[in-house]
């Protein structure tokens, strides 16, 4: 019996309690085990090296991280540590939404601030980013490139400079916080690979996608959702859901057996 040698006394007390008194030798044995195993005490090979993917933080690179992102970072990194301790082969990944409307707004906002620094008044977009960091980015463009961007058409150069600047800021904050990611996955690279269209094609072949009202819909109600979701709008543009579907399919295709997403308070 596993109790032999580890329990000194077993007694029954009314109205039905059973008390076990653990022996000192057993307790001392646990302490010796702790001392012998050190930092590995409590670890196990329960998962046998099974591949697990944990995605967390994944804040859009349109501004600095917030205290809410710090909560996600602490939760995700702690969970990854625990799962590694249980024998999982864990990958910590940050999904980088590095394209789309919000990135275009960022580029336009940086452009307006840069033009102002160069003495050319250009209004900030109505929905533009008003944080002081946008001015800091514009100042760094001026510092590195002077007035070279003054005659630049469009927002592409401003958007890409801003993406690089903010991503470096995000990585620094995470490093200072003690959180290191194994991989950074670009949504832009996912789209350019053609894997988004392939994922939608797979869903359509399985009967989970249909056309209605000039839009393309995913039959999410089949999986407990309260309504079906649009994945391509009537103008042909994909919604946020579309690359997310392809991204999660890509996770499985990369050999991960278990997926965990840490969502922020603005997700549902």
PDB file of C-alpha atoms in Angstrom:
ATOM      1  CA  UNK A   1       0.000   0.000   0.000  1.00  0.00           C
ATOM      2  CA  UNK A   2       1.274   3.553  -0.758  1.00  0.00           C
ATOM      3  CA  UNK A   3       0.340   4.525   2.818  1.00  0.00           C
ATOM      4  CA  UNK A   4       2.766   2.077   4.386  1.00  0.00           C
ATOM      5  CA  UNK A   5       5.719   3.963   5.868  1.00  0.00           C
ATOM      6  CA  UNK A   6       4.263   7.383   5.069  1.00  0.00           C
ATOM      7  CA  UNK A   7       1.495   7.541   7.701  1.00  0.00           C
ATOM      8  CA  UNK A   8       2.090   7.204  11.433  1.00  0.00           C
ATOM      9  CA  UNK A   9      -1.532   7.162  12.553  1.00  0.00           C
ATOM     10  CA  UNK A  10      -5.056   6.940  11.166  1.00  0.00           C
ATOM     11  CA  UNK A  11      -7.928   7.837  13.450  1.00  0.00           C
ATOM     12  CA  UNK A  12     -11.679   8.150  13.100  1.00  0.00           C
ATOM     13  CA  UNK A  13     -13.497  11.049  14.745  1.00  0.00           C
ATOM     14  CA  UNK A  14     -17.239  11.715  14.971  1.00  0.00           C
ATOM     15  CA  UNK A  15     -19.337  12.488  13.078  1.00  0.00           C
ATOM     16  CA  UNK A  16     -17.346  10.743  10.345  1.00  0.00           C
ATOM     17  CA  UNK A  17     -13.897  12.312   9.928  1.00  0.00           C
ATOM     18  CA  UNK A  18     -10.860  10.227   9.096  1.00  0.00           C
ATOM     19  CA  UNK A  19      -7.554  11.871  10.081  1.00  0.00           C
ATOM     20  CA  UNK A  20      -4.219  10.821   8.582  1.00  0.00           C
ATOM     21  CA  UNK A  21      -0.961  11.797  10.330  1.00  0.00           C
ATOM     22  CA  UNK A  22       1.925  11.842   7.849  1.00  0.00           C
ATOM     23  CA  UNK A  23       5.180  10.478   9.224  1.00  0.00           C
ATOM     24  CA  UNK A  24       8.191  12.717   9.735  1.00  0.00           C
ATOM     25  CA  UNK A  25      10.320  10.343   7.684  1.00  0.00           C
ATOM     26  CA  UNK A  26       7.999  10.834   4.725  1.00  0.00           C
ATOM     27  CA  UNK A  27       8.043  14.642   5.073  1.00  0.00           C
ATOM     28  CA  UNK A  28      11.826  14.635   5.342  1.00  0.00           C
ATOM     29  CA  UNK A  29      11.918  12.479   2.224  1.00  0.00           C
ATOM     30  CA  UNK A  30       9.919  15.115   0.322  1.00  0.00           C
ATOM     31  CA  UNK A  31      12.376  17.796   1.436  1.00  0.00           C
ATOM     32  CA  UNK A  32      15.283  15.657   0.241  1.00  0.00           C
ATOM     33  CA  UNK A  33      13.485  15.221  -3.076  1.00  0.00           C
ATOM     34  CA  UNK A  34      13.049  19.015  -3.378  1.00  0.00           C
ATOM     35  CA  UNK A  35      16.720  19.586  -2.578  1.00  0.00           C
ATOM     36  CA  UNK A  36      17.850  16.919  -5.023  1.00  0.00           C
ATOM     37  CA  UNK A  37      15.729  18.005  -7.976  1.00  0.00           C
ATOM     38  CA  UNK A  38      16.070  21.742  -7.415  1.00  0.00           C
ATOM     39  CA  UNK A  39      14.317  23.773 -10.091  1.00  0.00           C
ATOM     40  CA  UNK A  40      13.013  20.557 -11.683  1.00  0.00           C
ATOM     41  CA  UNK A  41      10.964  19.561  -8.635  1.00  0.00           C
ATOM     42  CA  UNK A  42       7.377  19.034  -9.729  1.00  0.00           C
ATOM     43  CA  UNK A  43       8.211  18.692 -13.421  1.00  0.00           C
ATOM     44  CA  UNK A  44       6.885  15.745 -15.369  1.00  0.00           C
ATOM     45  CA  UNK A  45       6.930  14.130 -18.795  1.00  0.00           C
ATOM     46  CA  UNK A  46       3.123  13.926 -18.791  1.00  0.00           C
ATOM     47  CA  UNK A  47       2.791  15.388 -22.307  1.00  0.00           C
ATOM     48  CA  UNK A  48       5.680  13.433 -23.804  1.00  0.00           C
ATOM     49  CA  UNK A  49       6.918  16.349 -25.895  1.00  0.00           C
ATOM     50  CA  UNK A  50       3.612  16.996 -27.655  1.00  0.00           C
ATOM     51  CA  UNK A  51       3.730  20.258 -29.626  1.00  0.00           C
ATOM     52  CA  UNK A  52       1.629  23.080 -28.148  1.00  0.00           C
ATOM     53  CA  UNK A  53       1.116  26.556 -29.602  1.00  0.00           C
ATOM     54  CA  UNK A  54       0.278  29.485 -27.322  1.00  0.00           C
ATOM     55  CA  UNK A  55      -0.571  32.803 -28.977  1.00  0.00           C
ATOM     56  CA  UNK A  56      -0.820  35.811 -26.711  1.00  0.00           C
ATOM     57  CA  UNK A  57      -0.573  39.619 -26.599  1.00  0.00           C
ATOM     58  CA  UNK A  58      -0.710  39.950 -30.453  1.00  0.00           C
ATOM     59  CA  UNK A  59      -1.519  43.665 -30.122  1.00  0.00           C
ATOM     60  CA  UNK A  60      -1.828  45.560 -33.400  1.00  0.00           C
ATOM     61  CA  UNK A  61       1.438  47.405 -34.143  1.00  0.00           C
ATOM     62  CA  UNK A  62      -0.311  50.767 -34.230  1.00  0.00           C
ATOM     63  CA  UNK A  63       0.861  52.012 -30.840  1.00  0.00           C
ATOM     64  CA  UNK A  64       2.674  51.132 -27.617  1.00  0.00           C
ATOM     65  CA  UNK A  65       1.567  48.270 -25.395  1.00  0.00           C
ATOM     66  CA  UNK A  66      -0.851  49.027 -22.557  1.00  0.00           C
ATOM     67  CA  UNK A  67      -1.315  47.639 -19.047  1.00  0.00           C
ATOM     68  CA  UNK A  68      -3.991  45.311 -20.463  1.00  0.00           C
ATOM     69  CA  UNK A  69      -1.392  43.840 -22.810  1.00  0.00           C
ATOM     70  CA  UNK A  70       0.933  43.379 -19.823  1.00  0.00           C
ATOM     71  CA  UNK A  71      -1.756  41.224 -18.201  1.00  0.00           C
ATOM     72  CA  UNK A  72      -1.944  39.056 -21.326  1.00  0.00           C
ATOM     73  CA  UNK A  73       1.845  38.821 -21.450  1.00  0.00           C
ATOM     74  CA  UNK A  74       2.065  37.669 -17.829  1.00  0.00           C
ATOM     75  CA  UNK A  75      -0.776  35.167 -18.237  1.00  0.00           C
ATOM     76  CA  UNK A  76       0.455  33.719 -21.518  1.00  0.00           C
ATOM     77  CA  UNK A  77       4.091  33.433 -20.465  1.00  0.00           C
ATOM     78  CA  UNK A  78       3.177  31.850 -17.120  1.00  0.00           C
ATOM     79  CA  UNK A  79       0.915  29.329 -18.854  1.00  0.00           C
ATOM     80  CA  UNK A  80       3.705  28.505 -21.308  1.00  0.00           C
ATOM     81  CA  UNK A  81       6.086  27.899 -18.402  1.00  0.00           C
ATOM     82  CA  UNK A  82       3.591  25.580 -16.705  1.00  0.00           C
ATOM     83  CA  UNK A  83       2.906  23.614 -19.888  1.00  0.00           C
ATOM     84  CA  UNK A  84       6.646  23.273 -20.548  1.00  0.00           C
ATOM     85  CA  UNK A  85       7.031  21.951 -16.996  1.00  0.00           C
ATOM     86  CA  UNK A  86       4.414  19.322 -17.830  1.00  0.00           C
ATOM     87  CA  UNK A  87       6.422  18.060 -20.775  1.00  0.00           C
ATOM     88  CA  UNK A  88       4.852  19.959 -23.686  1.00  0.00           C
ATOM     89  CA  UNK A  89       7.013  21.337 -26.480  1.00  0.00           C
ATOM     90  CA  UNK A  90       5.646  24.882 -26.276  1.00  0.00           C
ATOM     91  CA  UNK A  91       5.985  27.658 -28.851  1.00  0.00           C
ATOM     92  CA  UNK A  92       5.171  31.206 -27.753  1.00  0.00           C
ATOM     93  CA  UNK A  93       3.943  33.177 -30.759  1.00  0.00           C
ATOM     94  CA  UNK A  94       2.898  36.774 -31.428  1.00  0.00           C
ATOM     95  CA  UNK A  95       0.509  37.272 -34.363  1.00  0.00           C
ATOM     96  CA  UNK A  96       1.407  40.528 -36.062  1.00  0.00           C
ATOM     97  CA  UNK A  97      -1.494  42.300 -37.780  1.00  0.00           C
ATOM     98  CA  UNK A  98       0.851  44.301 -39.995  1.00  0.00           C
ATOM     99  CA  UNK A  99      -1.554  45.324 -42.763  1.00  0.00           C
ATOM    100  CA  UNK A 100      -5.075  46.600 -43.304  1.00  0.00           C
ATOM    101  CA  UNK A 101      -7.055  49.718 -42.547  1.00  0.00           C
ATOM    102  CA  UNK A 102      -5.606  50.430 -39.091  1.00  0.00           C
ATOM    103  CA  UNK A 103      -2.069  50.327 -40.460  1.00  0.00           C
ATOM    104  CA  UNK A 104      -3.084  52.682 -43.259  1.00  0.00           C
ATOM    105  CA  UNK A 105      -4.534  55.094 -40.713  1.00  0.00           C
ATOM    106  CA  UNK A 106      -1.252  54.904 -38.798  1.00  0.00           C
ATOM    107  CA  UNK A 107       0.690  55.737 -41.977  1.00  0.00           C
ATOM    108  CA  UNK A 108      -1.559  58.701 -42.745  1.00  0.00           C
ATOM    109  CA  UNK A 109      -1.237  59.963 -39.169  1.00  0.00           C
ATOM    110  CA  UNK A 110       2.561  59.783 -39.264  1.00  0.00           C
ATOM    111  CA  UNK A 111       2.591  61.526 -42.637  1.00  0.00           C
ATOM    112  CA  UNK A 112       0.515  64.432 -41.315  1.00  0.00           C
ATOM    113  CA  UNK A 113       2.814  64.867 -38.298  1.00  0.00           C
ATOM    114  CA  UNK A 114       5.935  64.675 -40.485  1.00  0.00           C
ATOM    115  CA  UNK A 115       4.581  67.250 -42.941  1.00  0.00           C
ATOM    116  CA  UNK A 116       3.813  69.572 -40.042  1.00  0.00           C
ATOM    117  CA  UNK A 117       7.408  69.230 -38.776  1.00  0.00           C
ATOM    118  CA  UNK A 118       8.585  70.194 -42.268  1.00  0.00           C
ATOM    119  CA  UNK A 119       6.380  73.298 -42.289  1.00  0.00           C
ATOM    120  CA  UNK A 120       3.684  71.875 -44.553  1.00  0.00           C
ATOM    121  CA  UNK A 121       0.304  71.837 -42.874  1.00  0.00           C
ATOM    122  CA  UNK A 122      -1.563  68.621 -43.552  1.00  0.00           C
ATOM    123  CA  UNK A 123      -4.600  67.779 -41.414  1.00  0.00           C
ATOM    124  CA  UNK A 124      -4.536  64.703 -39.225  1.00  0.00           C
ATOM    125  CA  UNK A 125      -7.090  62.153 -40.468  1.00  0.00           C
ATOM    126  CA  UNK A 126     -10.391  62.393 -38.613  1.00  0.00           C
ATOM    127  CA  UNK A 127      -9.898  58.853 -37.290  1.00  0.00           C
ATOM    128  CA  UNK A 128      -6.134  59.260 -36.999  1.00  0.00           C
ATOM    129  CA  UNK A 129      -3.904  58.276 -34.091  1.00  0.00           C
ATOM    130  CA  UNK A 130      -3.372  61.267 -31.833  1.00  0.00           C
ATOM    131  CA  UNK A 131      -0.844  59.821 -29.375  1.00  0.00           C
ATOM    132  CA  UNK A 132       2.453  61.611 -28.783  1.00  0.00           C
ATOM    133  CA  UNK A 133       4.294  58.537 -30.069  1.00  0.00           C
ATOM    134  CA  UNK A 134       3.131  59.439 -33.610  1.00  0.00           C
ATOM    135  CA  UNK A 135       5.006  62.735 -33.281  1.00  0.00           C
ATOM    136  CA  UNK A 136       8.049  60.830 -31.981  1.00  0.00           C
ATOM    137  CA  UNK A 137       7.957  58.601 -35.070  1.00  0.00           C
ATOM    138  CA  UNK A 138       7.687  61.631 -37.352  1.00  0.00           C
ATOM    139  CA  UNK A 139      10.652  63.247 -35.587  1.00  0.00           C
ATOM    140  CA  UNK A 140      12.727  60.106 -36.095  1.00  0.00           C
ATOM    141  CA  UNK A 141      11.874  60.120 -39.812  1.00  0.00           C
ATOM    142  CA  UNK A 142      13.016  63.732 -40.007  1.00  0.00           C
ATOM    143  CA  UNK A 143      16.159  62.900 -38.036  1.00  0.00           C
ATOM    144  CA  UNK A 144      17.090  59.962 -40.292  1.00  0.00           C
ATOM    145  CA  UNK A 145      15.852  61.217 -43.658  1.00  0.00           C
ATOM    146  CA  UNK A 146      15.557  64.964 -43.294  1.00  0.00           C
ATOM    147  CA  UNK A 147      13.077  66.350 -45.824  1.00  0.00           C
ATOM    148  CA  UNK A 148      13.498  63.400 -48.219  1.00  0.00           C
ATOM    149  CA  UNK A 149       9.957  62.172 -47.471  1.00  0.00           C
ATOM    150  CA  UNK A 150       8.429  65.583 -48.207  1.00  0.00           C
ATOM    151  CA  UNK A 151       7.560  64.814 -51.835  1.00  0.00           C
ATOM    152  CA  UNK A 152       6.651  61.182 -51.159  1.00  0.00           C
ATOM    153  CA  UNK A 153       3.367  60.146 -52.734  1.00  0.00           C
ATOM    154  CA  UNK A 154       0.986  58.176 -50.541  1.00  0.00           C
ATOM    155  CA  UNK A 155       1.565  56.685 -47.116  1.00  0.00           C
ATOM    156  CA  UNK A 156       3.520  53.473 -47.768  1.00  0.00           C
ATOM    157  CA  UNK A 157       6.934  54.721 -46.596  1.00  0.00           C
ATOM    158  CA  UNK A 158       5.387  56.315 -43.502  1.00  0.00           C
ATOM    159  CA  UNK A 159       3.407  53.166 -42.679  1.00  0.00           C
ATOM    160  CA  UNK A 160       6.434  50.882 -43.014  1.00  0.00           C
ATOM    161  CA  UNK A 161       8.668  53.183 -40.970  1.00  0.00           C
ATOM    162  CA  UNK A 162       5.970  53.347 -38.294  1.00  0.00           C
ATOM    163  CA  UNK A 163       5.567  49.562 -38.269  1.00  0.00           C
ATOM    164  CA  UNK A 164       9.303  49.042 -37.746  1.00  0.00           C
ATOM    165  CA  UNK A 165       9.441  51.737 -35.050  1.00  0.00           C
ATOM    166  CA  UNK A 166       6.431  50.457 -33.073  1.00  0.00           C
ATOM    167  CA  UNK A 167       7.438  46.810 -33.391  1.00  0.00           C
ATOM    168  CA  UNK A 168      10.861  47.638 -31.931  1.00  0.00           C
ATOM    169  CA  UNK A 169       9.111  49.460 -29.074  1.00  0.00           C
ATOM    170  CA  UNK A 170       6.807  46.487 -28.426  1.00  0.00           C
ATOM    171  CA  UNK A 171       9.709  44.029 -28.407  1.00  0.00           C
ATOM    172  CA  UNK A 172      11.669  46.211 -25.996  1.00  0.00           C
ATOM    173  CA  UNK A 173       8.738  46.483 -23.573  1.00  0.00           C
ATOM    174  CA  UNK A 174       8.181  42.723 -23.635  1.00  0.00           C
ATOM    175  CA  UNK A 175      11.876  42.029 -23.111  1.00  0.00           C
ATOM    176  CA  UNK A 176      11.985  44.468 -20.176  1.00  0.00           C
ATOM    177  CA  UNK A 177       8.913  42.674 -18.791  1.00  0.00           C
ATOM    178  CA  UNK A 178      10.718  39.341 -19.024  1.00  0.00           C
ATOM    179  CA  UNK A 179       8.639  37.851 -21.841  1.00  0.00           C
ATOM    180  CA  UNK A 180      10.333  36.435 -24.933  1.00  0.00           C
ATOM    181  CA  UNK A 181       8.496  35.062 -27.948  1.00  0.00           C
ATOM    182  CA  UNK A 182       9.743  32.147 -30.026  1.00  0.00           C
ATOM    183  CA  UNK A 183       8.064  33.389 -33.202  1.00  0.00           C
ATOM    184  CA  UNK A 184       6.464  36.487 -34.721  1.00  0.00           C
ATOM    185  CA  UNK A 185       3.930  35.635 -37.432  1.00  0.00           C
ATOM    186  CA  UNK A 186       3.089  38.274 -40.043  1.00  0.00           C
ATOM    187  CA  UNK A 187      -0.466  38.535 -41.329  1.00  0.00           C
ATOM    188  CA  UNK A 188       0.912  40.195 -44.462  1.00  0.00           C
ATOM    189  CA  UNK A 189       3.089  37.166 -45.203  1.00  0.00           C
ATOM    190  CA  UNK A 190       0.101  34.890 -44.597  1.00  0.00           C
ATOM    191  CA  UNK A 191      -1.991  36.760 -47.150  1.00  0.00           C
ATOM    192  CA  UNK A 192       0.811  36.911 -49.723  1.00  0.00           C
ATOM    193  CA  UNK A 193       1.313  33.142 -49.417  1.00  0.00           C
ATOM    194  CA  UNK A 194      -2.190  32.458 -50.768  1.00  0.00           C
ATOM    195  CA  UNK A 195      -3.066  30.416 -47.682  1.00  0.00           C
ATOM    196  CA  UNK A 196      -6.067  32.611 -46.828  1.00  0.00           C
ATOM    197  CA  UNK A 197      -7.849  31.787 -50.088  1.00  0.00           C
ATOM    198  CA  UNK A 198      -6.864  28.127 -49.703  1.00  0.00           C
ATOM    199  CA  UNK A 199      -8.400  27.962 -46.215  1.00  0.00           C
ATOM    200  CA  UNK A 200     -11.661  29.507 -47.457  1.00  0.00           C
ATOM    201  CA  UNK A 201     -11.687  27.043 -50.368  1.00  0.00           C
ATOM    202  CA  UNK A 202     -11.351  24.135 -47.940  1.00  0.00           C
ATOM    203  CA  UNK A 203     -14.288  25.432 -45.887  1.00  0.00           C
ATOM    204  CA  UNK A 204     -16.378  25.905 -49.032  1.00  0.00           C
ATOM    205  CA  UNK A 205     -15.636  22.362 -50.193  1.00  0.00           C
ATOM    206  CA  UNK A 206     -16.836  21.096 -46.810  1.00  0.00           C
ATOM    207  CA  UNK A 207     -20.067  23.104 -47.089  1.00  0.00           C
ATOM    208  CA  UNK A 208     -19.215  25.600 -44.352  1.00  0.00           C
ATOM    209  CA  UNK A 209     -19.148  28.670 -46.624  1.00  0.00           C
ATOM    210  CA  UNK A 210     -21.956  30.178 -48.712  1.00  0.00           C
ATOM    211  CA  UNK A 211     -22.752  33.325 -50.725  1.00  0.00           C
ATOM    212  CA  UNK A 212     -25.571  35.681 -49.735  1.00  0.00           C
ATOM    213  CA  UNK A 213     -26.318  39.403 -50.142  1.00  0.00           C
ATOM    214  CA  UNK A 214     -23.219  39.776 -52.355  1.00  0.00           C
ATOM    215  CA  UNK A 215     -21.039  38.668 -49.428  1.00  0.00           C
ATOM    216  CA  UNK A 216     -19.359  35.416 -48.450  1.00  0.00           C
ATOM    217  CA  UNK A 217     -20.443  33.865 -45.144  1.00  0.00           C
ATOM    218  CA  UNK A 218     -19.044  31.253 -42.767  1.00  0.00           C
ATOM    219  CA  UNK A 219     -21.669  28.933 -41.214  1.00  0.00           C
ATOM    220  CA  UNK A 220     -20.482  29.554 -37.669  1.00  0.00           C
ATOM    221  CA  UNK A 221     -23.949  28.744 -36.294  1.00  0.00           C
ATOM    222  CA  UNK A 222     -23.119  25.090 -36.961  1.00  0.00           C
ATOM    223  CA  UNK A 223     -20.537  25.405 -34.202  1.00  0.00           C
ATOM    224  CA  UNK A 224     -22.630  27.184 -31.567  1.00  0.00           C
ATOM    225  CA  UNK A 225     -22.398  30.801 -32.739  1.00  0.00           C
ATOM    226  CA  UNK A 226     -25.506  32.972 -32.470  1.00  0.00           C
ATOM    227  CA  UNK A 227     -25.241  34.037 -36.124  1.00  0.00           C
ATOM    228  CA  UNK A 228     -23.208  33.276 -39.239  1.00  0.00           C
ATOM    229  CA  UNK A 229     -20.214  35.523 -39.859  1.00  0.00           C
ATOM    230  CA  UNK A 230     -19.153  37.427 -42.969  1.00  0.00           C
ATOM    231  CA  UNK A 231     -15.664  36.548 -44.204  1.00  0.00           C
ATOM    232  CA  UNK A 232     -15.734  38.575 -47.433  1.00  0.00           C
ATOM    233  CA  UNK A 233     -17.771  41.774 -47.568  1.00  0.00           C
ATOM    234  CA  UNK A 234     -19.795  42.850 -50.593  1.00  0.00           C
ATOM    235  CA  UNK A 235     -16.859  45.004 -51.769  1.00  0.00           C
ATOM    236  CA  UNK A 236     -14.668  41.895 -51.891  1.00  0.00           C
ATOM    237  CA  UNK A 237     -12.537  42.811 -48.892  1.00  0.00           C
ATOM    238  CA  UNK A 238     -11.905  40.197 -46.201  1.00  0.00           C
ATOM    239  CA  UNK A 239     -13.064  40.741 -42.625  1.00  0.00           C
ATOM    240  CA  UNK A 240     -10.809  40.255 -39.591  1.00  0.00           C
ATOM    241  CA  UNK A 241     -12.115  36.699 -39.240  1.00  0.00           C
ATOM    242  CA  UNK A 242     -10.815  35.507 -42.618  1.00  0.00           C
ATOM    243  CA  UNK A 243      -7.037  35.621 -42.039  1.00  0.00           C
ATOM    244  CA  UNK A 244      -7.631  34.361 -38.484  1.00  0.00           C
ATOM    245  CA  UNK A 245      -9.198  31.199 -39.903  1.00  0.00           C
ATOM    246  CA  UNK A 246      -6.246  30.671 -42.226  1.00  0.00           C
ATOM    247  CA  UNK A 247      -3.775  31.398 -39.423  1.00  0.00           C
ATOM    248  CA  UNK A 248      -5.248  28.722 -37.161  1.00  0.00           C
ATOM    249  CA  UNK A 249      -5.268  26.207 -39.993  1.00  0.00           C
ATOM    250  CA  UNK A 250      -1.596  27.094 -40.519  1.00  0.00           C
ATOM    251  CA  UNK A 251      -0.897  26.333 -36.855  1.00  0.00           C
ATOM    252  CA  UNK A 252      -2.220  22.784 -37.277  1.00  0.00           C
ATOM    253  CA  UNK A 253      -0.337  22.382 -40.557  1.00  0.00           C
ATOM    254  CA  UNK A 254       2.859  23.272 -38.713  1.00  0.00           C
ATOM    255  CA  UNK A 255       2.386  20.218 -36.516  1.00  0.00           C
ATOM    256  CA  UNK A 256       0.883  21.660 -33.353  1.00  0.00           C
ATOM    257  CA  UNK A 257      -1.519  19.286 -31.606  1.00  0.00           C
ATOM    258  CA  UNK A 258      -2.918  21.755 -29.088  1.00  0.00           C
ATOM    259  CA  UNK A 259      -3.638  25.460 -29.558  1.00  0.00           C
ATOM    260  CA  UNK A 260      -4.241  28.068 -26.865  1.00  0.00           C
ATOM    261  CA  UNK A 261      -5.207  31.689 -27.605  1.00  0.00           C
ATOM    262  CA  UNK A 262      -5.069  34.358 -24.906  1.00  0.00           C
ATOM    263  CA  UNK A 263      -7.614  36.941 -25.965  1.00  0.00           C
ATOM    264  CA  UNK A 264      -7.770  40.561 -24.880  1.00  0.00           C
ATOM    265  CA  UNK A 265     -10.804  42.287 -23.363  1.00  0.00           C
ATOM    266  CA  UNK A 266     -11.741  43.731 -26.768  1.00  0.00           C
ATOM    267  CA  UNK A 267     -12.207  40.271 -28.320  1.00  0.00           C
ATOM    268  CA  UNK A 268     -15.259  38.045 -28.150  1.00  0.00           C
TER     269      UNK A 268
END
